[in-house]
Every structure is written in structure tokens, then in C-alpha cells.
mmCIF file of C-alpha atoms and ligand atoms in Angstrom:
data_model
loop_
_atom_site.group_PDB
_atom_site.id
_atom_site.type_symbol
_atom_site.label_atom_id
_atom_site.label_comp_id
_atom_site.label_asym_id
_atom_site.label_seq_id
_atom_site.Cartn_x
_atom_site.Cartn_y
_atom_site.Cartn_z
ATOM 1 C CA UNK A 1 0.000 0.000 0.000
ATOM 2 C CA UNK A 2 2.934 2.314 1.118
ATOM 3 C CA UNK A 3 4.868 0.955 -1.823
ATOM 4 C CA UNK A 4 1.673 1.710 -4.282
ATOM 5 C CA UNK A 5 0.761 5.150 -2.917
ATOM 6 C CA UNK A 6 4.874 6.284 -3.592
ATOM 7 C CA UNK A 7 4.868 5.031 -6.704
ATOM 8 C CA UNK A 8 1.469 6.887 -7.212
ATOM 9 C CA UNK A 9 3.637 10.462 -6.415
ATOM 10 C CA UNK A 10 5.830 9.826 -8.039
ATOM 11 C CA UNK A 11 3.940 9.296 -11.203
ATOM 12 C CA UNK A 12 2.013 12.356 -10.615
ATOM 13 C CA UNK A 13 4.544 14.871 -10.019
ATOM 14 C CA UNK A 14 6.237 16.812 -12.793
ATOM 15 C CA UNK A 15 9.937 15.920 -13.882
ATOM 16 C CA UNK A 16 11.321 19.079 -12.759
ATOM 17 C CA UNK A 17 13.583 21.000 -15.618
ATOM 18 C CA UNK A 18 17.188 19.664 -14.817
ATOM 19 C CA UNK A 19 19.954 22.613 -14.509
ATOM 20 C CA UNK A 20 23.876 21.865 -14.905
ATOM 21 C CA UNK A 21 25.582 24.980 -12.515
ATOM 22 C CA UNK A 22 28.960 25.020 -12.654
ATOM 23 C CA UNK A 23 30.555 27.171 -10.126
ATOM 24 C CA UNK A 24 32.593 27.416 -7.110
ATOM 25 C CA UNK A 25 31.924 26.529 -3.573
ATOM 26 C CA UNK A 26 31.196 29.557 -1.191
ATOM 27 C CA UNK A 27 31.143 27.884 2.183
ATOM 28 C CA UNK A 28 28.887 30.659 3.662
ATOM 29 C CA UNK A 29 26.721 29.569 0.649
ATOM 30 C CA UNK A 30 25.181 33.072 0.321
ATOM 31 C CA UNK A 31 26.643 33.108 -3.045
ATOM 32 C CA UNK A 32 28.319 30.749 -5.535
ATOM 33 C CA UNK A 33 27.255 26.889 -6.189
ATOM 34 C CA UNK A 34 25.524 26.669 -3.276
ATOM 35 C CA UNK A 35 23.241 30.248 -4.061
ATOM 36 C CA UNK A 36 22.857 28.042 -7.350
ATOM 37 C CA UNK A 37 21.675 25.007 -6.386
ATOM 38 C CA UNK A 38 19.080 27.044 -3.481
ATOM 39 C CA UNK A 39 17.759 29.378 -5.769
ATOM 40 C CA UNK A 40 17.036 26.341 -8.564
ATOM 41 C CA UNK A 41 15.716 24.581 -6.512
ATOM 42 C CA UNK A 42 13.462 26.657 -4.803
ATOM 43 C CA UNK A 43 12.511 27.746 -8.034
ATOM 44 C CA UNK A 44 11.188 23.987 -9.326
ATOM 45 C CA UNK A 45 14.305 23.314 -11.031
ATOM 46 C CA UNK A 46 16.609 19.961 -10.063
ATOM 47 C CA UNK A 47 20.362 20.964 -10.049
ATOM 48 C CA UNK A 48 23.712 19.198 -10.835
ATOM 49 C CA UNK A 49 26.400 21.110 -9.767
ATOM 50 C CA UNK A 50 29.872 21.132 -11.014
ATOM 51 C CA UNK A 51 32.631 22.266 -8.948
ATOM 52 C CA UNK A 52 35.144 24.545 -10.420
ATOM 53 C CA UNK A 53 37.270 25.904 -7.067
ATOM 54 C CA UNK A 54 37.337 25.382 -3.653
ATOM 55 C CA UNK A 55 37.274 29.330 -1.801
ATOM 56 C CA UNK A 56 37.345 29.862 1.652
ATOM 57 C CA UNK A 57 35.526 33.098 2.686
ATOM 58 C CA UNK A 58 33.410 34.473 5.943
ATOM 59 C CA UNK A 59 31.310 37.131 5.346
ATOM 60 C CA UNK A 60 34.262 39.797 5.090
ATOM 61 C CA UNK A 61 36.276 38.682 2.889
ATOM 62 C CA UNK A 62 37.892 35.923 0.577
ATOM 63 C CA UNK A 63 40.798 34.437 2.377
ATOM 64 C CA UNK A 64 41.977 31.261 0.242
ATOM 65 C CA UNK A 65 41.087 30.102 -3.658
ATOM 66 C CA UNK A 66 42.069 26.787 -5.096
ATOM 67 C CA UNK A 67 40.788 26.236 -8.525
ATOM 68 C CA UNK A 68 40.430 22.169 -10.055
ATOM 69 C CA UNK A 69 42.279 21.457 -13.051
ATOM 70 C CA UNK A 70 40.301 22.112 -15.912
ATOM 71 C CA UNK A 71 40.420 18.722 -16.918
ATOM 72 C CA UNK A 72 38.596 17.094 -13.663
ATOM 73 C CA UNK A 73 36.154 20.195 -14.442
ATOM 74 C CA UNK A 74 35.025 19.173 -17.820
ATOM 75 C CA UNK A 75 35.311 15.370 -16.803
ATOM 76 C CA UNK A 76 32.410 16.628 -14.100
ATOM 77 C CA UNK A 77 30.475 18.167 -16.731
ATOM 78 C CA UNK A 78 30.324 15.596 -19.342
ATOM 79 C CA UNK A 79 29.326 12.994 -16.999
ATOM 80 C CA UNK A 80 26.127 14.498 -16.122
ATOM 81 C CA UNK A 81 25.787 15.833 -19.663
ATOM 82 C CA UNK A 82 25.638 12.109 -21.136
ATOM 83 C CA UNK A 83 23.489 10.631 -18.849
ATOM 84 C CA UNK A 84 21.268 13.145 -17.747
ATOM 85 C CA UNK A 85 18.685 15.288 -19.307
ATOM 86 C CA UNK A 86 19.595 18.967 -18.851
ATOM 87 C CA UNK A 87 17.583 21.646 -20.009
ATOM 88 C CA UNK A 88 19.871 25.053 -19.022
ATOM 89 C CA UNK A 89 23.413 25.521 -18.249
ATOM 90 C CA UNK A 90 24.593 28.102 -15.370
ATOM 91 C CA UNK A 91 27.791 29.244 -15.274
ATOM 92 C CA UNK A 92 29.356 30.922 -12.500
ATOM 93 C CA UNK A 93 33.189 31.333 -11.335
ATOM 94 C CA UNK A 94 35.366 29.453 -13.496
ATOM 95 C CA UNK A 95 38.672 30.736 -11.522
ATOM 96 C CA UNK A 96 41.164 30.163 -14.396
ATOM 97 C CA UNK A 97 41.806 30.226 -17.950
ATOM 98 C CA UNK A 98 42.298 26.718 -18.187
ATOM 99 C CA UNK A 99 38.810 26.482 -16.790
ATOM 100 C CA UNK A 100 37.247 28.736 -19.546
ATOM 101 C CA UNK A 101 38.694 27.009 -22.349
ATOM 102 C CA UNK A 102 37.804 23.306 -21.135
ATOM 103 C CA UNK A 103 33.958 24.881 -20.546
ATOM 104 C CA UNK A 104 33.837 26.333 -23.902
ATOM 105 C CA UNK A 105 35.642 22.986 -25.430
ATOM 106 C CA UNK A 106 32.229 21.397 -23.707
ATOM 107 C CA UNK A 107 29.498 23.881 -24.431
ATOM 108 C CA UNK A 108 30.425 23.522 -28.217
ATOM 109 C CA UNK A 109 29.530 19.564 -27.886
ATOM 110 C CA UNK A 110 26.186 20.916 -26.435
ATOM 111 C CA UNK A 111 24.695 23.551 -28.873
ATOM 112 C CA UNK A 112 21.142 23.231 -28.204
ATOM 113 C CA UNK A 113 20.904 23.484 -24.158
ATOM 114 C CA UNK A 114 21.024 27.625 -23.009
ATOM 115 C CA UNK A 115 23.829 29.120 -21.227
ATOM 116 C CA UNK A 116 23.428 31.540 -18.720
ATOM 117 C CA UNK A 117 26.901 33.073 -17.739
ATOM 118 C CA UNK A 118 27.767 35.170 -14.804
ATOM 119 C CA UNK A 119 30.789 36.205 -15.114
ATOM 120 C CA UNK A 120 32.717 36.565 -11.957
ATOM 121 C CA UNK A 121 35.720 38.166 -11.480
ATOM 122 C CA UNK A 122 35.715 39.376 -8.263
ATOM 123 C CA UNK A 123 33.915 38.485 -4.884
ATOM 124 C CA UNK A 124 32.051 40.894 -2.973
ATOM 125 C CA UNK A 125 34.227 41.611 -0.734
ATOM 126 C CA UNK A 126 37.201 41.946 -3.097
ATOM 127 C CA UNK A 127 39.527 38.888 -3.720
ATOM 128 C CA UNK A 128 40.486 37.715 -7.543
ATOM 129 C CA UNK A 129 37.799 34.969 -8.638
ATOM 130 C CA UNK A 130 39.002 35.233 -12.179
ATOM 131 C CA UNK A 131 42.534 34.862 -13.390
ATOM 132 C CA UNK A 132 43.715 37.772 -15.896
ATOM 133 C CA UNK A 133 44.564 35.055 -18.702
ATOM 134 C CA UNK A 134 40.382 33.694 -18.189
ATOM 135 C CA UNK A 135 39.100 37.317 -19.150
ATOM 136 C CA UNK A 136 40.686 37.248 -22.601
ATOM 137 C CA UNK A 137 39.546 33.656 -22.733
ATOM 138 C CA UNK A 138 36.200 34.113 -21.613
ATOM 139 C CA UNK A 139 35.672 36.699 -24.211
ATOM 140 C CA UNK A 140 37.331 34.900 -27.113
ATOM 141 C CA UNK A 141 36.101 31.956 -26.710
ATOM 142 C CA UNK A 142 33.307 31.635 -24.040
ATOM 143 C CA UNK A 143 31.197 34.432 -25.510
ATOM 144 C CA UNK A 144 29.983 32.428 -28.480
ATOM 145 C CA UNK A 145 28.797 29.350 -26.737
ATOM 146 C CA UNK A 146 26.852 31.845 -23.996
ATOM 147 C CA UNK A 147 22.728 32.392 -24.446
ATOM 148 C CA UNK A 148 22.563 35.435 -21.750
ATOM 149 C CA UNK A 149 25.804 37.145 -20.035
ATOM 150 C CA UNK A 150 24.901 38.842 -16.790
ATOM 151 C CA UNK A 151 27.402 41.047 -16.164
ATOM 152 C CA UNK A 152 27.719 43.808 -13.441
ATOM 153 C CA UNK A 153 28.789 47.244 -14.056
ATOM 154 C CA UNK A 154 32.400 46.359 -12.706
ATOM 155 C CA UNK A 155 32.476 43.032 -14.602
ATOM 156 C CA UNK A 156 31.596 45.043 -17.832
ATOM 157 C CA UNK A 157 34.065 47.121 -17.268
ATOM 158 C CA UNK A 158 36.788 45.110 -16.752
ATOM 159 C CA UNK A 159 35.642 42.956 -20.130
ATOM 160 C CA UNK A 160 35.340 45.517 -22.495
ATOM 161 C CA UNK A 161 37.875 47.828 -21.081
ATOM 162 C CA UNK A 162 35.620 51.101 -21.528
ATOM 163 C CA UNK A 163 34.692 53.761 -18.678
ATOM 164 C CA UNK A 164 30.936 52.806 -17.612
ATOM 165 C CA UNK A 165 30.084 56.263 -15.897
ATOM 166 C CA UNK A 166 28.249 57.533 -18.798
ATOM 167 C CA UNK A 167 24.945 55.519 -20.315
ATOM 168 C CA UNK A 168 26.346 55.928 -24.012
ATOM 169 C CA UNK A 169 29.147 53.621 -22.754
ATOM 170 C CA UNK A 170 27.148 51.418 -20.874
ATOM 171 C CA UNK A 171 24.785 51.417 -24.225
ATOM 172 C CA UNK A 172 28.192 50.765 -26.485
ATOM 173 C CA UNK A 173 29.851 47.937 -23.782
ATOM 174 C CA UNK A 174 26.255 45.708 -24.531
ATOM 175 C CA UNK A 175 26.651 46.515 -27.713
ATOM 176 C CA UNK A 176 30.156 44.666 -28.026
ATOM 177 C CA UNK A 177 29.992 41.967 -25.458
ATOM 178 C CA UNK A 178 26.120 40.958 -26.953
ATOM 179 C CA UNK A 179 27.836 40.981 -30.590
ATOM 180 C CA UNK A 180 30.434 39.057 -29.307
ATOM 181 C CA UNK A 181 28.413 36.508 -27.748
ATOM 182 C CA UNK A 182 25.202 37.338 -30.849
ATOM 183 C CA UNK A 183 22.836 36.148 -28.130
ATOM 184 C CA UNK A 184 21.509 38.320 -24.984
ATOM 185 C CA UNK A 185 23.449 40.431 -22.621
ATOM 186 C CA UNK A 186 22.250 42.025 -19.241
ATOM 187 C CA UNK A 187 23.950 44.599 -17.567
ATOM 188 C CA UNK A 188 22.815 44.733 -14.082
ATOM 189 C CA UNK A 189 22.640 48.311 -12.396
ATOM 190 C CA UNK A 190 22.975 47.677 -8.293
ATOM 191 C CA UNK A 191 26.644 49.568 -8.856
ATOM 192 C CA UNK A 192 24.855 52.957 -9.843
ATOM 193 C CA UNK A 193 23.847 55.221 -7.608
ATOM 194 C CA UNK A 194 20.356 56.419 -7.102
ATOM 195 C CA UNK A 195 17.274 55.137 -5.430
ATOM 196 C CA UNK A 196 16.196 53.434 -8.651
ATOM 197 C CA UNK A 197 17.523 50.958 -10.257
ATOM 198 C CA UNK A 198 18.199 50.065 -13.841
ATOM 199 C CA UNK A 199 19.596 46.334 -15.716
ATOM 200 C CA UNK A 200 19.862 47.152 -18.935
ATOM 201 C CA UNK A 201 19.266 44.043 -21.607
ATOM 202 C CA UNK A 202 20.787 43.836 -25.137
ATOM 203 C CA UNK A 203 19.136 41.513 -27.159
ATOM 204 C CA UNK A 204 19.752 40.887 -30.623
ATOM 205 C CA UNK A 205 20.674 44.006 -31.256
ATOM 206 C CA UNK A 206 17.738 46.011 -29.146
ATOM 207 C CA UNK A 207 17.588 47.350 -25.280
ATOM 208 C CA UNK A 208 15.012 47.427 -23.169
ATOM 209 C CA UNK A 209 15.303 48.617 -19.375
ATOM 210 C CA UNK A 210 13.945 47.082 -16.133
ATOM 211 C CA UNK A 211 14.047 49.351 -13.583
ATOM 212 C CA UNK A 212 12.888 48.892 -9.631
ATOM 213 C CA UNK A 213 13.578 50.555 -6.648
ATOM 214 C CA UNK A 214 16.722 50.039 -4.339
ATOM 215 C CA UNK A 215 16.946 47.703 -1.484
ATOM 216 C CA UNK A 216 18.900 49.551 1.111
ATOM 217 C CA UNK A 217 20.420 48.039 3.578
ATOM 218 C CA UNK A 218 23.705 45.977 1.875
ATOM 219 C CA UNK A 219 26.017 44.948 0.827
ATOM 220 C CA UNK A 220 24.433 41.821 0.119
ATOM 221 C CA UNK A 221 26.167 38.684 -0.693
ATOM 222 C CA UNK A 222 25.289 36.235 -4.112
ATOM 223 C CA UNK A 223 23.014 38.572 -5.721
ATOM 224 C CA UNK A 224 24.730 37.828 -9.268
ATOM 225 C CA UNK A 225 24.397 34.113 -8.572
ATOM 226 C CA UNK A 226 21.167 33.783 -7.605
ATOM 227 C CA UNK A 227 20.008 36.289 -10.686
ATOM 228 C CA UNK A 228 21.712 34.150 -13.780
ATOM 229 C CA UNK A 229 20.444 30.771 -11.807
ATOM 230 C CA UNK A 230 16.991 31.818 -11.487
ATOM 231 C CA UNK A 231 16.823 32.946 -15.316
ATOM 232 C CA UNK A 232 18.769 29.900 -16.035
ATOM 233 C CA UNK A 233 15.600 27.718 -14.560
ATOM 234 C CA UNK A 234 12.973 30.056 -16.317
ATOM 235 C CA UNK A 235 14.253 29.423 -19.476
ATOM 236 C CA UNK A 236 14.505 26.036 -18.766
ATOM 237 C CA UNK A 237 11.012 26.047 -18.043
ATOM 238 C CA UNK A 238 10.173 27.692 -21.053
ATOM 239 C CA UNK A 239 10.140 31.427 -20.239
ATOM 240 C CA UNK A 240 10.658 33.654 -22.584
ATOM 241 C CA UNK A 241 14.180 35.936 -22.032
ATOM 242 C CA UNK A 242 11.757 38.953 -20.639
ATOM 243 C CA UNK A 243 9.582 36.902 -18.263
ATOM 244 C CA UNK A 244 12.522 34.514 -17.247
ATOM 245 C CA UNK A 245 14.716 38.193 -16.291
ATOM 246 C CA UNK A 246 11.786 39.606 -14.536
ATOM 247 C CA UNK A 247 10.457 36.592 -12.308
ATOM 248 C CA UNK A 248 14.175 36.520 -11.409
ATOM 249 C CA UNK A 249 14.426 39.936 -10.362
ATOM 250 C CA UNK A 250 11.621 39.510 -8.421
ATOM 251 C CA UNK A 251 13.425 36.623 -6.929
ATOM 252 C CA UNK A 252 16.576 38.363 -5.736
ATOM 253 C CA UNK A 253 14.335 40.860 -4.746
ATOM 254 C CA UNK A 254 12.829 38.652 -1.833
ATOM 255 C CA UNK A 255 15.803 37.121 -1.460
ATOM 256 C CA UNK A 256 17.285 40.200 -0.383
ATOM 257 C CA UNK A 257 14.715 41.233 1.840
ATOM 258 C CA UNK A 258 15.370 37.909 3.635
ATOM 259 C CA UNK A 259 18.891 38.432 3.486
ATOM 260 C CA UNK A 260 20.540 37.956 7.094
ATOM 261 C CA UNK A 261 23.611 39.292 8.686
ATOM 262 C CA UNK A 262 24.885 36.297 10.381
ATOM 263 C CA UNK A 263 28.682 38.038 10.224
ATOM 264 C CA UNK A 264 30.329 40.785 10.532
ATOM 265 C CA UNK A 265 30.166 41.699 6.833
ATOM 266 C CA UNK A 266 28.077 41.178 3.992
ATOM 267 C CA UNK A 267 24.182 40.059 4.306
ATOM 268 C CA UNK A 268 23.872 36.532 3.198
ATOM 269 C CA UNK A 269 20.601 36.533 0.609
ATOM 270 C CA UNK A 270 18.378 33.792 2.105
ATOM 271 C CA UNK A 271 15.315 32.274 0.783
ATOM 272 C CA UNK A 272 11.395 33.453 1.796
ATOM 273 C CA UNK A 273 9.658 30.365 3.057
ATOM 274 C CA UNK A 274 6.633 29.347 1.918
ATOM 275 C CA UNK A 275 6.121 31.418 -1.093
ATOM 276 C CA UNK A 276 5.381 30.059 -4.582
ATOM 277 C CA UNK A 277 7.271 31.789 -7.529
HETATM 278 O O1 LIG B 301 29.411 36.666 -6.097
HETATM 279 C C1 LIG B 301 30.374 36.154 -6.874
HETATM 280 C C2 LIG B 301 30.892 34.849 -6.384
HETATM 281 C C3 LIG B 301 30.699 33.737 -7.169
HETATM 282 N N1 LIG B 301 31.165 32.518 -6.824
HETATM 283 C C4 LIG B 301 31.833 32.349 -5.680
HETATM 284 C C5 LIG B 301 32.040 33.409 -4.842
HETATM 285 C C6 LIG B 301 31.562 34.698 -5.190
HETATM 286 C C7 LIG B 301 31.785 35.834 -4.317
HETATM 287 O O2 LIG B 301 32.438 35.802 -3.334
HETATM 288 O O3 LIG B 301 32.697 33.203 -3.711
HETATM 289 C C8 LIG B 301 32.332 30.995 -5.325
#
């Protein structure tokens, strides 16, 4: 009977859309793989997650990074990849060149499943996530294999090399990091000042602005992970780009609001219980 009536859920329940995040670990999981694999699966996604460095952080600061080869990275990836069935890709820190290139070597196998990139360079806090050697590679030859790049205003900086203070450069640094990629970029606006609040999307070759008000009350910790992961699991479930950006907004949003200061530091974003998204 027992046996019957768990067979019975089982059979009843929706497969949930499977997600592949490849990141690093952030042992006060407020941010990184473990932000990833909350915020999918509070969001009705099931996550793999790949493990691309080992930090050690508090809340203050990064103290420690050890990144995997880039070998035992893509070995992790394309075992889940041939036996599983996943729908959306999430990439987070990669830590090193050698990382980038064996991702990209991978994603080019994979052509049909979407890619949502955050690219980290830096945490928080400060402390190097990204080797210098990885930018160049993530832009030469991540880019193409990438559905939506999420960067910050810092992280688009840093890639395109351009000042960011004015919105015709912000407008011109989508412009060449979405033609780079020829998919979607979004350039999130927490950096700016201002009680509203602005992520700018290229797609295709048009913009189009979402704009909220501020949280105060930061810094907060993992807001860039938890954004690509939760429009990594709407389009996943079928979203479009503009629906699957917004409900994730709205997800960081709450996140945010739940975030807690358990350190000295940054708040760690924490997830509302009991809500359906
Ligand atoms: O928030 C960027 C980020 C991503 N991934 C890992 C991190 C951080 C920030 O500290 O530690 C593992």
C-alpha cells in the first residue's frame, strides 16, 4: 500500500527542468554553487552542480582560492551531460583560464541546451575569482557558446575595457559583449547610484530597461548568482528571455529582503519560506 501510494507520487509529479551549474563553492553559501543550487531549486528546477574551485571566505572577505584542473572540471560536466537530461546551463566562477577554455571545449559539444553566464571576477568583498589570462579567454572563446551574459557594471568594465560612468558607454559595452556573444546580454545596475535601479538588456541588437527601486540596507552577498540561476531555470522552463529576467528579479528581490547578517560583513541573501514563484 505504502509501496503503491509512492509510486502513485511519483507518477504524478512533474519531472522538474534539470539545470547543470557550474561554479565554485562559497562555504557561507550566500553566493556561488551553493546560491545556485538554493535558488534552482526553490525555483522547481533539479540541479547538478559542477565544482570549479574550492574558496574559503566568511562574510568579510575571501581568504583562500584553489581552482580544479580544468580537466577534472570538464570530466564533471560531461558525466552528467551524457546521462542526464539537462535543459539550461549556469555558469558561474570558473577561476582560471584553463577552466574557460575546457567549458567552452564542452558547451560547443552541447549547442542546443542555453547558457546563462555570470561572469565573476571578483567576490564581494574583493579577492580575484578570475585569473587575468580567463578574461581574454572568456571573451574569445566563451562568448559564443553563452545564451545570456549577466554582467555587473564592474564586470563590464573590466571585459570591455571602456569607462561605464556615462549611459552611451554602458549602451556601447552591450553593444560589443552581446555581438560578441550574438545572443543576450544584461547589464545589471545595483553599482549605480540612485534610489532606482536600472539592468539594462541587449538583445539581438535592441535594449530594453527594467528598472525597480533600491533595497537599502547591503552589501548583500550572491546577488549575481542567484540572478543568472533563477533565469537559467525560467528558461529552462520555457520562459521567454523577458519573463525569465523579470520573475528573477523579483526573486533576488525577496531574497534580499530575507537576506541575514549572520557576520560581521556582507548580508547573506536567504530564501522566503513558503512562497510560490
Ligand atoms: O558573487 C560572486 C561569487 C561567485 N562565486 C563564488 C564566490 C563569489 C563571491 O564571493 O565566492 C564561489
Amino acid at each position: 500500500m505504502a509501496h503503491t501510494m509512492t509510486r502513485l507520487l511519483h507518477q504524478e509529479s512533474a519531472v522538474p527542468p534539470v539545470l547543470l551549474t557550474v561554479a565554485g563553492s562559497d562555504p557561507t553559501a550566500g553566493a556561488g554553487l551553493q546560491a545556485d543550487l538554493k535558488t534552482i531549486t526553490a525555483l522547481g528546477g533539479y540541479a547538478l552542480t559542477v565544482v570549479t574551485a574550492i574558496t574559503v571566505q566568511d562574510t568579510q572577505r575571501v581568504h583562500r582560492v584553489v581552482p580544479l584542473p580544468g580537466a577534472l572540471v570538464a570530466q564533471q560536466m560531461r558525466c552528467c551531460l551524457a546521462e542526464l537530461p539537462v535543459a539550461g546551463i549556469k555558469l558561474g566562477m570558473l577561476a582560471t583560464a584553463e577552466i574557460v577554455l575546457a567549458v567552452a571545449e564542452i558547451l560547443a559539444q552541447w549547442p542546443a541546451v542555453p547558457v546563462v553566464a555570470d561572469p565573476v571576477l571578483a567576490g564581494t568583498g574583493g579577492g580575484t575569482l578570475l585569473d587575468a589570462g580567463g578574461r581574454e579567454a572568456m571573451l574569445q572563446h566563451l562568448l559564443p557558446h553563452i545564451t545570456l551574459l549577466t554582467p555587473n557594471l564592474p564586470e563590464a568594465a573590466a571585459l570591455t575595457g571602456l569607462d561605464l560612468h556615462t549611459a552611451s558607454a554602458r549602451e556601447e559595452a552591450l553593444a560589443r559583449l552581446g555581438q560578441q556573444s550574438g545572443q543576450a546580454v544584461l547589464l545589471t545596475g545595483g553599482h549605480l547610484p540612485g534610489a532606482q535601479l536600472t539592468d539594462l538588456l541587449w538583445a539581438q541588437g535592441h535594449l530594453s530597461a527594467f528598472t525597480h527601486a533600491r533595497i537599502a540596507g547591503g552589501p548583500f552577498h550572491g546577488t549575481g548568482c542567484t540572478l543568472a540561476s533563477a533565469i537559467a531555470v525560467g528558461l529552462a522552463q520555457g520562459m521567454t528571455m523577458a519573463t525569465a529576467i523579470e520573475r528573477a528579479q523579483r526573486w533576488v528581490r525577496r531574497c534580499m529582503q530575507e537576506s541575514l547578517a549572520l557576520g560581521h560583513g556582507q548580508r547573506l541573501l536567504h530564501v522566503p519560506q513558503n512562497e510560490a514563484f
